[in-house]
PDB file of C-alpha atoms and ligand atoms in Angstrom:
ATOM      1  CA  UNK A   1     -68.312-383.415 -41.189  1.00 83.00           C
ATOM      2  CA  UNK A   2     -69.345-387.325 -41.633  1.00 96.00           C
ATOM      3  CA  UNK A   3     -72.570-387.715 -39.685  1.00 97.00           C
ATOM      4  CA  UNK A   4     -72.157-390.332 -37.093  1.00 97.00           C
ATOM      5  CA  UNK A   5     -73.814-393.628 -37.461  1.00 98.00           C
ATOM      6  CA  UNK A   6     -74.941-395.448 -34.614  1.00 98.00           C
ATOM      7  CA  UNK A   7     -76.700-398.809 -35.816  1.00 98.00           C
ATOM      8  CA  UNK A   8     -78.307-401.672 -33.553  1.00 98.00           C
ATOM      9  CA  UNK A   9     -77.852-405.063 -35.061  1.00 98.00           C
ATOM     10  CA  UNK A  10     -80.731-407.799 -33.935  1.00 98.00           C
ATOM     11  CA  UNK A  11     -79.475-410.714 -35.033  1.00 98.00           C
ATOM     12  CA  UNK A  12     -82.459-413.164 -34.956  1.00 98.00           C
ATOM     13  CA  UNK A  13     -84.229-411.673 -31.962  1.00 98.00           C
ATOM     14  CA  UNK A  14     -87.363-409.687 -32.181  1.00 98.00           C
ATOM     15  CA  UNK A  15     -90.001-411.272 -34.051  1.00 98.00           C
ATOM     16  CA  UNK A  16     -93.242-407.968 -35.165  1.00 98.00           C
ATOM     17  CA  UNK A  17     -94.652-408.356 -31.781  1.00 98.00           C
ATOM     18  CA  UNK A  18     -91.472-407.984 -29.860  1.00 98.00           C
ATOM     19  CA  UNK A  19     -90.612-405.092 -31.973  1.00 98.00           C
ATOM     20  CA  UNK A  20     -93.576-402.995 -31.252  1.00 98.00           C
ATOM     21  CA  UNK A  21     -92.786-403.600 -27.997  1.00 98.00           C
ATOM     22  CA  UNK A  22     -89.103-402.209 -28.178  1.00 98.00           C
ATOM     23  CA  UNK A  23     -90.164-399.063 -29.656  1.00 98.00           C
ATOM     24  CA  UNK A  24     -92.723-398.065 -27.193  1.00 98.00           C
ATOM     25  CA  UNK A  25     -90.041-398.441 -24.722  1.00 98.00           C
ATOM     26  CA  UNK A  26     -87.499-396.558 -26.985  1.00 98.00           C
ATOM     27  CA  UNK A  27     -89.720-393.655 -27.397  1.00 97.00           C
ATOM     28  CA  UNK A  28     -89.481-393.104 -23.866  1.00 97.00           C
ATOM     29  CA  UNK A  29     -85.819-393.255 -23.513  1.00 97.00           C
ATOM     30  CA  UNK A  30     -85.647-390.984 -26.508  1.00 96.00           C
ATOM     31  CA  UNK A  31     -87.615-388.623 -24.897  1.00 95.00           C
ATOM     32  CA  UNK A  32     -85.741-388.119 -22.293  1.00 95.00           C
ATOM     33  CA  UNK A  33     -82.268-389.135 -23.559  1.00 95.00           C
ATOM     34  CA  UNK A  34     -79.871-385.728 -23.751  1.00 92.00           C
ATOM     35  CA  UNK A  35     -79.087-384.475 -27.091  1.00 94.00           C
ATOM     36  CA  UNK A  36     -80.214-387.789 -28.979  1.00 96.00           C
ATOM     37  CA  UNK A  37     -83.088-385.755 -30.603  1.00 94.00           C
ATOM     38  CA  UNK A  38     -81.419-382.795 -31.234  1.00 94.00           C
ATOM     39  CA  UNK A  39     -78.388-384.537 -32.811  1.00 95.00           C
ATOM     40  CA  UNK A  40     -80.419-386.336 -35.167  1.00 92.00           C
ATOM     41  CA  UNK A  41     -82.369-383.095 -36.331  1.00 88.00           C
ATOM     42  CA  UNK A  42     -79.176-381.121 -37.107  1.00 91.00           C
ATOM     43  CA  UNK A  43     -77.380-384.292 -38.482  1.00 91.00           C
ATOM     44  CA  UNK A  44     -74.523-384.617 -36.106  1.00 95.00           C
ATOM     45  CA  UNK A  45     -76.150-388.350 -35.301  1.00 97.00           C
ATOM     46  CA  UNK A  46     -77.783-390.665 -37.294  1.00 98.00           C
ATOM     47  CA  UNK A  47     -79.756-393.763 -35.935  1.00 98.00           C
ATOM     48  CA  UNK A  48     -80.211-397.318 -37.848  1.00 98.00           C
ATOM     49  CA  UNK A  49     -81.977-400.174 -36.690  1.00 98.00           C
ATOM     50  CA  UNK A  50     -80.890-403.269 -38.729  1.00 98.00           C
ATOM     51  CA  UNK A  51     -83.812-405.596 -37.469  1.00 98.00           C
ATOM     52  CA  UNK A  52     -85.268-409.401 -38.852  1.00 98.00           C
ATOM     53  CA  UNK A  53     -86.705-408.703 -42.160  1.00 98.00           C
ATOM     54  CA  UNK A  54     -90.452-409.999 -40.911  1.00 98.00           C
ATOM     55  CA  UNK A  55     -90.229-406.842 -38.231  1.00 98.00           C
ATOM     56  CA  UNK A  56     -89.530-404.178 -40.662  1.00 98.00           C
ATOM     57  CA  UNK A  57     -92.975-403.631 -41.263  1.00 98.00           C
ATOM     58  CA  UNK A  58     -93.695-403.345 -37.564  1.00 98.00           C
ATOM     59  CA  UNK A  59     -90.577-401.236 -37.039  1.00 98.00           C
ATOM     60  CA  UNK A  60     -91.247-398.831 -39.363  1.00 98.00           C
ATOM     61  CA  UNK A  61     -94.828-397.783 -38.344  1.00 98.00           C
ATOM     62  CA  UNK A  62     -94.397-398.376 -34.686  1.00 98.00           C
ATOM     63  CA  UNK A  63     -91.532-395.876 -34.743  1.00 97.00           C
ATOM     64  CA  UNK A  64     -93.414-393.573 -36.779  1.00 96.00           C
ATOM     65  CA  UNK A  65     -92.187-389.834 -37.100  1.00 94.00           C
ATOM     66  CA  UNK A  66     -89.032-390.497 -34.069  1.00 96.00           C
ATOM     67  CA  UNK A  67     -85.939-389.848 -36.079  1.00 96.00           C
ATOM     68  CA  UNK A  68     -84.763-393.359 -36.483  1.00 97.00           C
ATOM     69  CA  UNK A  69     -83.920-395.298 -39.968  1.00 98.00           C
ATOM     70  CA  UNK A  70     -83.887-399.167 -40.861  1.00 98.00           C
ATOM     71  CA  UNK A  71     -82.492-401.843 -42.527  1.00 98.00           C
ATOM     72  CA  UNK A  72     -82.263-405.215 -43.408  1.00 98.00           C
ATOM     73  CA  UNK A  73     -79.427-408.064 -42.142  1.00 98.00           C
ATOM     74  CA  UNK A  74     -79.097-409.856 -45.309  1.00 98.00           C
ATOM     75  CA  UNK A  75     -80.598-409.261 -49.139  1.00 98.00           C
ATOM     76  CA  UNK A  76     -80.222-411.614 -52.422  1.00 98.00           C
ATOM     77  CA  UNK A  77     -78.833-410.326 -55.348  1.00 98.00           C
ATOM     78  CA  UNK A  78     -81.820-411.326 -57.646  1.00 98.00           C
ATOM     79  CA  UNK A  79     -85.045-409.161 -57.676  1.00 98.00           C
ATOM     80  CA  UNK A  80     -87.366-411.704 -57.681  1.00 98.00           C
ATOM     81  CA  UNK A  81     -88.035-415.266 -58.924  1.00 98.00           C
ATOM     82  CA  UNK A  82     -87.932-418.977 -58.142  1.00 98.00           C
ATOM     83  CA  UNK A  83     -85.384-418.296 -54.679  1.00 98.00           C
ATOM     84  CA  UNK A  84     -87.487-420.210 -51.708  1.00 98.00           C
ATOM     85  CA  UNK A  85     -86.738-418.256 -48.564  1.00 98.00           C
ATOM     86  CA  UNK A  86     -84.561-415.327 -50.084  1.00 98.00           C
ATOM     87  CA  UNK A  87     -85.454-411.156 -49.890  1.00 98.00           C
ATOM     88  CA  UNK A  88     -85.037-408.783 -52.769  1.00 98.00           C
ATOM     89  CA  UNK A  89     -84.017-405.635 -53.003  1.00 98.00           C
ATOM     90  CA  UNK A  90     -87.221-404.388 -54.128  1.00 98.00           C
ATOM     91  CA  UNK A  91     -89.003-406.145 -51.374  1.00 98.00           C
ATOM     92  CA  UNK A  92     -86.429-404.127 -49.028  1.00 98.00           C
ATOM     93  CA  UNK A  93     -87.052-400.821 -50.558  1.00 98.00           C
ATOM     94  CA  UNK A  94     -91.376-401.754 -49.903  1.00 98.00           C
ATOM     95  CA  UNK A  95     -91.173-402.614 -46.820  1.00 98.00           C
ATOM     96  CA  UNK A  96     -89.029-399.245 -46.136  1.00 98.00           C
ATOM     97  CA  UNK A  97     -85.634-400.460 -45.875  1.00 98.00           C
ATOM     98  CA  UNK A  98     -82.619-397.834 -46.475  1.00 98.00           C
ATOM     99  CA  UNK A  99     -79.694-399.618 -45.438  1.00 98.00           C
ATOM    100  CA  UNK A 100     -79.144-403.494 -45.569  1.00 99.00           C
ATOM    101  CA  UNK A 101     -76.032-405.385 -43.809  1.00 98.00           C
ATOM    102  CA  UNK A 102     -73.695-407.285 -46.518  1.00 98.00           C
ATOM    103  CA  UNK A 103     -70.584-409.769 -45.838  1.00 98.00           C
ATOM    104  CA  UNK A 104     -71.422-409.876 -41.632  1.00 98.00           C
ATOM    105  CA  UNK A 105     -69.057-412.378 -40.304  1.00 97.00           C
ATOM    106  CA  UNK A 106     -71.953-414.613 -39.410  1.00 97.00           C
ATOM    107  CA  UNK A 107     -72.933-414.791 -42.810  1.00 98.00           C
ATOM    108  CA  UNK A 108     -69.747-415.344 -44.077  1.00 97.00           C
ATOM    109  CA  UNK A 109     -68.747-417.624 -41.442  1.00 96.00           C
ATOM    110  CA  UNK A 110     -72.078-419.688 -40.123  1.00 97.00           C
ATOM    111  CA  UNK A 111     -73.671-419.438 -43.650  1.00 98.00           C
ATOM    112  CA  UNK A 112     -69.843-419.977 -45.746  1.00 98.00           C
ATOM    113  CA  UNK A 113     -71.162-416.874 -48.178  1.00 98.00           C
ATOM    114  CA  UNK A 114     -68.203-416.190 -50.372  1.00 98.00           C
ATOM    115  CA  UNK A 115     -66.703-412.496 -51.549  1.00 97.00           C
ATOM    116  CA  UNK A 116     -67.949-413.091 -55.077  1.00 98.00           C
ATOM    117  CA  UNK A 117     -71.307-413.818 -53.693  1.00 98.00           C
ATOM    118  CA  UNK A 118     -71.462-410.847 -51.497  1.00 98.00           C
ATOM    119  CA  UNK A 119     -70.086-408.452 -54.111  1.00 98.00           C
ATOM    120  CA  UNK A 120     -73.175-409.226 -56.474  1.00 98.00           C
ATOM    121  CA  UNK A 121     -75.328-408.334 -52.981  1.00 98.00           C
ATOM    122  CA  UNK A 122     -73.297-405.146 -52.656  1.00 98.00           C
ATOM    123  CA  UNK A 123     -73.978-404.488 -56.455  1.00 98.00           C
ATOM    124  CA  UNK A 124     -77.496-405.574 -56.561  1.00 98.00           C
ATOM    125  CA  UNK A 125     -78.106-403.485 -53.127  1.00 98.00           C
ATOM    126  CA  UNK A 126     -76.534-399.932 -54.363  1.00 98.00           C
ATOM    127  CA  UNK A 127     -78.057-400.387 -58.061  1.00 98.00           C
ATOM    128  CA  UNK A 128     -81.642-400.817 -56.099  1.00 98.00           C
ATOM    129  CA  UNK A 129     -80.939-397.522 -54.300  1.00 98.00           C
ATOM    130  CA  UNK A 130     -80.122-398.973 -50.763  1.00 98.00           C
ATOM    131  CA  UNK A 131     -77.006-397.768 -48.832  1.00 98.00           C
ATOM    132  CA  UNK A 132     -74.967-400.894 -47.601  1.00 99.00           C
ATOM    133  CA  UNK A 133     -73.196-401.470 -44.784  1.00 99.00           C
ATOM    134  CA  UNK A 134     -70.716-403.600 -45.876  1.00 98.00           C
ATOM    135  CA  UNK A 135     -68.469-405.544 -42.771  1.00 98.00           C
ATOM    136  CA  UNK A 136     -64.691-406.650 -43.112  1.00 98.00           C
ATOM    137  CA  UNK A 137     -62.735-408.439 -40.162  1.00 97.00           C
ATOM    138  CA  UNK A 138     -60.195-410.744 -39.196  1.00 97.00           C
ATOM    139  CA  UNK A 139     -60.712-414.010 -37.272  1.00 95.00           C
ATOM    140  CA  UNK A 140     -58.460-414.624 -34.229  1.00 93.00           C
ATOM    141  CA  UNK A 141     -55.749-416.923 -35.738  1.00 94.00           C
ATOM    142  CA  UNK A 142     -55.696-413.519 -38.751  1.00 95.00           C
ATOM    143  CA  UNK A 143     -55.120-411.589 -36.457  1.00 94.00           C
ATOM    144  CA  UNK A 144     -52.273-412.999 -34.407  1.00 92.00           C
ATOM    145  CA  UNK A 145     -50.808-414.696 -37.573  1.00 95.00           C
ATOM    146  CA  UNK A 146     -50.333-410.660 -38.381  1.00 95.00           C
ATOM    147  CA  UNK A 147     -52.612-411.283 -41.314  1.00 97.00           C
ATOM    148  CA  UNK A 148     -55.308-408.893 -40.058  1.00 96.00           C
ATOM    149  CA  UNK A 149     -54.845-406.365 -43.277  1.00 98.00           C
ATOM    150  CA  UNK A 150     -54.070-408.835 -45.624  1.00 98.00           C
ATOM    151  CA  UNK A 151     -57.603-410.163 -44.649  1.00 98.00           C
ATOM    152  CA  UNK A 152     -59.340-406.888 -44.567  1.00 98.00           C
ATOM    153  CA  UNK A 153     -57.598-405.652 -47.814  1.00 98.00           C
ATOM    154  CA  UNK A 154     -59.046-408.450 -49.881  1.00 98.00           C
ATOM    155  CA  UNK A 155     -62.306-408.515 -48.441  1.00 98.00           C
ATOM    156  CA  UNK A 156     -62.549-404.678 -49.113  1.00 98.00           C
ATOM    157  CA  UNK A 157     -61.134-405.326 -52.826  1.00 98.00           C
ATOM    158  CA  UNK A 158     -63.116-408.717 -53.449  1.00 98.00           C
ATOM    159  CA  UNK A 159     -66.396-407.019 -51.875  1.00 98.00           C
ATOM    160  CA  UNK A 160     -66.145-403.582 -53.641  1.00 98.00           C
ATOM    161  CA  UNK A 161     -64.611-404.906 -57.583  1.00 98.00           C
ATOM    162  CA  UNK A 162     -66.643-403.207 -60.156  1.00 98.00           C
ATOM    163  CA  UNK A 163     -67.710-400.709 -57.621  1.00 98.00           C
ATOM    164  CA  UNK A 164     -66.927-397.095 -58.698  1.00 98.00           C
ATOM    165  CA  UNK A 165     -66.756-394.049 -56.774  1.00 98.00           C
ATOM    166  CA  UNK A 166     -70.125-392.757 -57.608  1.00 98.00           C
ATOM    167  CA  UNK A 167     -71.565-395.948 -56.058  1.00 98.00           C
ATOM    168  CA  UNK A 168     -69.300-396.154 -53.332  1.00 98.00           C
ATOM    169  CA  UNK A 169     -71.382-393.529 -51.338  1.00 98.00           C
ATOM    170  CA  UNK A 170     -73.907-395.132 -50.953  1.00 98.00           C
ATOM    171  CA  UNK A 171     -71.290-397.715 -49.085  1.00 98.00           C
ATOM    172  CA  UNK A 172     -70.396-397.538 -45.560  1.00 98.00           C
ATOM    173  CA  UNK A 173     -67.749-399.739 -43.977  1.00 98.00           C
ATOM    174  CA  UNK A 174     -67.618-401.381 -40.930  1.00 98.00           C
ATOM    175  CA  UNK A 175     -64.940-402.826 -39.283  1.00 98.00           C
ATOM    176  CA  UNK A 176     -65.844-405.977 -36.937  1.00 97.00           C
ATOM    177  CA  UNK A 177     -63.319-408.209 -35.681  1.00 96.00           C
ATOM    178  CA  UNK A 178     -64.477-411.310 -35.545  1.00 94.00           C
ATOM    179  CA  UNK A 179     -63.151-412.322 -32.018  1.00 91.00           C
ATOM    180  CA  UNK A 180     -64.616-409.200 -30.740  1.00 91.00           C
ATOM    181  CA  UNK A 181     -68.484-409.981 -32.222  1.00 89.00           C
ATOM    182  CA  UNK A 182     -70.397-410.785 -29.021  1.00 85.00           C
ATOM    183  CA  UNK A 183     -67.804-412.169 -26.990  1.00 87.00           C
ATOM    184  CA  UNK A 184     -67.655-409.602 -24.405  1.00 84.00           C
ATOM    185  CA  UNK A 185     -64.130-408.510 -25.892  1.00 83.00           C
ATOM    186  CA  UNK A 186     -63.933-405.369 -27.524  1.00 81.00           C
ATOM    187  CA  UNK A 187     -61.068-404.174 -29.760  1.00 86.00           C
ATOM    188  CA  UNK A 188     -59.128-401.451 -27.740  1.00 93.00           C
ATOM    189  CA  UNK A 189     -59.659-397.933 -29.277  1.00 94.00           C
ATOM    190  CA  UNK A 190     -56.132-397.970 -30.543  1.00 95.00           C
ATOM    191  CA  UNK A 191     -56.468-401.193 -32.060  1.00 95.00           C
ATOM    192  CA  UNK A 192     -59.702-400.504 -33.688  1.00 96.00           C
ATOM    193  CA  UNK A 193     -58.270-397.157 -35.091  1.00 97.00           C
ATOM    194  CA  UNK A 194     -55.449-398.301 -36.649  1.00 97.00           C
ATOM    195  CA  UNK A 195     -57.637-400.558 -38.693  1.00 98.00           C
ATOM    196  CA  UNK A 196     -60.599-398.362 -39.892  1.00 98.00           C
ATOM    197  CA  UNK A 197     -57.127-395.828 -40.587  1.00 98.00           C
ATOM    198  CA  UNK A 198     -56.124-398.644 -42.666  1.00 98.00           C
ATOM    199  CA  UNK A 199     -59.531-398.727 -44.442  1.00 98.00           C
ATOM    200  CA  UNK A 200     -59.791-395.374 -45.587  1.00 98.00           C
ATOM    201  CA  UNK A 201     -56.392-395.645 -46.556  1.00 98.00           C
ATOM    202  CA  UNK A 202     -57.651-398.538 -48.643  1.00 98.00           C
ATOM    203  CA  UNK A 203     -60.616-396.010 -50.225  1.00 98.00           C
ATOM    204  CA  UNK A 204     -57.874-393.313 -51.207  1.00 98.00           C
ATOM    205  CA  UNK A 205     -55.980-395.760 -52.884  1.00 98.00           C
ATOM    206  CA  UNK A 206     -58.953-396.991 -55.086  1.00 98.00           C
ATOM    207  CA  UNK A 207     -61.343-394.080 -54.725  1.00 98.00           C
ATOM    208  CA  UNK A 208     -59.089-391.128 -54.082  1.00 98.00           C
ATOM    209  CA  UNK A 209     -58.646-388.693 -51.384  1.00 98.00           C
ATOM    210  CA  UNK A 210     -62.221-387.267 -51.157  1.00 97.00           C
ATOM    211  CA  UNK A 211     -64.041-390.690 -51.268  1.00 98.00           C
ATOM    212  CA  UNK A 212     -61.820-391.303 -48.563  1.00 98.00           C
ATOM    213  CA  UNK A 213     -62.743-388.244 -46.160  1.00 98.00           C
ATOM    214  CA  UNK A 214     -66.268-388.841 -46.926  1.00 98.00           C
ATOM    215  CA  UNK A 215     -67.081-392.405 -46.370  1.00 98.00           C
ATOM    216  CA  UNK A 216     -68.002-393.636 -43.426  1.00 98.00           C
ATOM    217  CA  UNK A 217     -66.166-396.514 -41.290  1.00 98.00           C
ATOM    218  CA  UNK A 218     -67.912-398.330 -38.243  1.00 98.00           C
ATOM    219  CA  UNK A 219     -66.126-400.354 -35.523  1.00 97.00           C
ATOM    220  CA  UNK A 220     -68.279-403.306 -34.394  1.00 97.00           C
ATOM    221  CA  UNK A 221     -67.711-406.030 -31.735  1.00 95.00           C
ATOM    222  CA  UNK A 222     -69.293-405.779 -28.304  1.00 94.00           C
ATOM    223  CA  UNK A 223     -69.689-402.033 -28.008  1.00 96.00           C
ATOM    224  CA  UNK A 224     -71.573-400.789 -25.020  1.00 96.00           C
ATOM    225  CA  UNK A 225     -72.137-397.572 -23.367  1.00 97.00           C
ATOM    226  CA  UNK A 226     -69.242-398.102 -21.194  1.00 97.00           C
ATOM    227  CA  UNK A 227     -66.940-397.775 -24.296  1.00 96.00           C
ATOM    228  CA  UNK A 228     -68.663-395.711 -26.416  1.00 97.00           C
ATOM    229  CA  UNK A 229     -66.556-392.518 -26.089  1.00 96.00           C
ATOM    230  CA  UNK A 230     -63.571-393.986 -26.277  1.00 96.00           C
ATOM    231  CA  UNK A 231     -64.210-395.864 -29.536  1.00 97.00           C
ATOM    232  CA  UNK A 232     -65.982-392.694 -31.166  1.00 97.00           C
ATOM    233  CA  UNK A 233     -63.475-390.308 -29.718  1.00 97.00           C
ATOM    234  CA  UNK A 234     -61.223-392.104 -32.572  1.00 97.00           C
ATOM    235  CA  UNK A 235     -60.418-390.091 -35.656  1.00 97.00           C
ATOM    236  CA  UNK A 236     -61.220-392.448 -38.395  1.00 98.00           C
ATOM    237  CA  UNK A 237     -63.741-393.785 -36.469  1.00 98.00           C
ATOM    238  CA  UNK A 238     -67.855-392.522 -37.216  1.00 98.00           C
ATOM    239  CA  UNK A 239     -69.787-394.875 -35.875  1.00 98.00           C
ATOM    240  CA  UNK A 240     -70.718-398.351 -34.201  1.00 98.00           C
ATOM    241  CA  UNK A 241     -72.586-401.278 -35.393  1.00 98.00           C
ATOM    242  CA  UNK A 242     -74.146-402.716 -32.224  1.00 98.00           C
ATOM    243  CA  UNK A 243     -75.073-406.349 -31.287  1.00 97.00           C
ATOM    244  CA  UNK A 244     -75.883-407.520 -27.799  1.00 97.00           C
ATOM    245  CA  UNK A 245     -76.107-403.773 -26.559  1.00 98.00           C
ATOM    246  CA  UNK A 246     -78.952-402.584 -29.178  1.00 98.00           C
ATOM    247  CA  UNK A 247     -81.124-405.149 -27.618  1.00 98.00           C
ATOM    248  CA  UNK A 248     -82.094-403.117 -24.757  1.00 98.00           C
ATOM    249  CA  UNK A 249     -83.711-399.866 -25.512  1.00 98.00           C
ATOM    250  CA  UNK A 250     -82.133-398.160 -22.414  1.00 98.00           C
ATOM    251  CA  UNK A 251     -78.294-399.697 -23.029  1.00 98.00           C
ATOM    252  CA  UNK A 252     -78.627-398.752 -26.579  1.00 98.00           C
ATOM    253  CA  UNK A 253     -80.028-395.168 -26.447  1.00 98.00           C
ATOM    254  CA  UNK A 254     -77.105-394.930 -23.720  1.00 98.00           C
ATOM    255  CA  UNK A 255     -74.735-395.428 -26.590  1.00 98.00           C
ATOM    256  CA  UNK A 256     -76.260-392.717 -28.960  1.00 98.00           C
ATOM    257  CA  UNK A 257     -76.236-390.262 -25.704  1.00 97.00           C
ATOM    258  CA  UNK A 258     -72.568-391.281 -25.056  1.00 97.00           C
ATOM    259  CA  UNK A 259     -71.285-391.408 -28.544  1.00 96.00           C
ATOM    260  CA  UNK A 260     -72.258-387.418 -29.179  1.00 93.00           C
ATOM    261  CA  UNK A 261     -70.664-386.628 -25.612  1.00 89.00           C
ATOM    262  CA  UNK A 262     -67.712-388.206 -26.568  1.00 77.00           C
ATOM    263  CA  UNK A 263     -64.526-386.661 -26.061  1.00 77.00           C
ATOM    264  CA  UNK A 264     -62.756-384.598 -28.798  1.00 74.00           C
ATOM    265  CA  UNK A 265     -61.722-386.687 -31.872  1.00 76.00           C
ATOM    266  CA  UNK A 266     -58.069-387.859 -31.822  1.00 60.00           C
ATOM    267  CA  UNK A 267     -55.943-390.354 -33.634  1.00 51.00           C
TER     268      UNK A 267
HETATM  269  P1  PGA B 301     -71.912-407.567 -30.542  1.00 72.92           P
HETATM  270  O1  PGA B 301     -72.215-407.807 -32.101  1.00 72.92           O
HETATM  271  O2  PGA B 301     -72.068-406.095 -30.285  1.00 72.92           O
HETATM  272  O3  PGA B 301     -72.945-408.396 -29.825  1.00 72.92           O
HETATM  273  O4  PGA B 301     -70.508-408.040 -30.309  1.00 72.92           O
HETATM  274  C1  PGA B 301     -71.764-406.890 -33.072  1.00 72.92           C
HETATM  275  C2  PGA B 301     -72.183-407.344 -34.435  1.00 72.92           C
HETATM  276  O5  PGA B 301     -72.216-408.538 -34.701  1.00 72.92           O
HETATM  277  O6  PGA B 301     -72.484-406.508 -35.319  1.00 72.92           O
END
């Protein structure tokens, strides 16, 4: 069974103060949220916050023992030296990162980062001992040029090159259109499936077939607890990466609670 991964995304927003904030409020909602706990005890449900690098500190010792992880939004593939403004991987790892974000469409699209660039992140990220999530998706004109896997296929082989299967599980995948990414538009389930099928189809070709039933793919692109279910009822579907909706300690606890009552997995 692949433990489900249900990971907020900040963005920018939450600066330490803000973030102590959040997780007074979220120890509430845990508290009385149904099943979160217990999920995340047994491992049925895993919890990620991927928050601004200057709140990690704040994150991880306001949240204290409540069964949450973190990570970072962006890393450099260096570990240290003369790089004004960058974040290592051995900063991450002391400030109590476990996971970091790599190739997010807003990095590759707002800050033009290439696939060569973010493979050496990927690389630098798993050889540091950090699990990535690493994002693939199609812009709008991809996607109704009927490009959409062409895209995603050489993102996932440009991203992953020199990657073997050893390191690939400490690799999850997430799938975020990028038409969907906080635009109010959400992929429908079917279409969302048929692309994360397409990625693990994608890891059993490179990685063969029990890479492929163990890593884990994420949809992503304005998920809320209104479509929860339906997204993690998918089959090759185990998890969400959250924007918007991870914001708001009650809209995004709503989403863990919803995502374990989801309905029975289908394809
Ligand atoms: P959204 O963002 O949920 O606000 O659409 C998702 C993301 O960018 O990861």
């Amino acid at each position: 069974m692949r433990t489900e991964f249900i990971a907020g995304n900040w963005k920018m927003f939450n600066g330490p103060a803000s973030t102590v904030e959040f997780f007074m409020k979220f120890q509430n909602e845990l508290d009385n949220a149904c099943g979160v706990k217990e999920a995340a005890a047994n491992g049925e449900e895993e919890i990620v916050f991927f928050v601004p690098a200057i709140s990690l500190t704040a994150a991880v010792i306001t949240a204290g023992k409540m069964p949450v992880s973190f990570g970072a939004q962006n890393v450099h593939w260096e570990e240290k030296g003369a790089f004004t403004g960058e974040i290592s991987v051995p900063m991450l790892q002391e400030a109590r990162a476990k996971y970091v974000i790599i190739g997010h469409s807003e990095r590759r699209h707002i800050f033009h980062e290439t696939d060569g660039e973010l493979n050496k992140k990927i690389t630098a990220a798993i050889n540091g001992g950090l699990t990535v999530v690493f994002c693939v998706g199609e812009l709008l004109e991809e996607r109704e040029a009927g490009t959409a896997r062409d895209v995603i296929k050489r993102q996932f082989n440009a991203g992953l090159d020199g990657i073997d299967a050893a390191a690939l599980k400490q690799v999850i995948i997430a799938y975020e259109p990028v038409w969907a990414i906080g635009t109010g538009k959400t992929a429908s389930a079917e279409d969302a499936e048929e692309i994360c099928a397409f990625i693990r189809s994608l890891v059993r070709d490179k990685y063969g077939a029990e890479a492929s039933e163990a890593i884990r793919v994420l949809y992503g692109g304005s998920v809320k607890p209104e479509n929860t279910s339906e997204i993690m009822a998918c089959e090759n579907i185990d998890g969400v990466l959250v924007g918007g909706a991870s914001l708001k300690p009650e809209s995004f606890i709503k989403i863990a609670e919803n995502a374990i009552a989801k309905p029975q997995k289908n394809g």
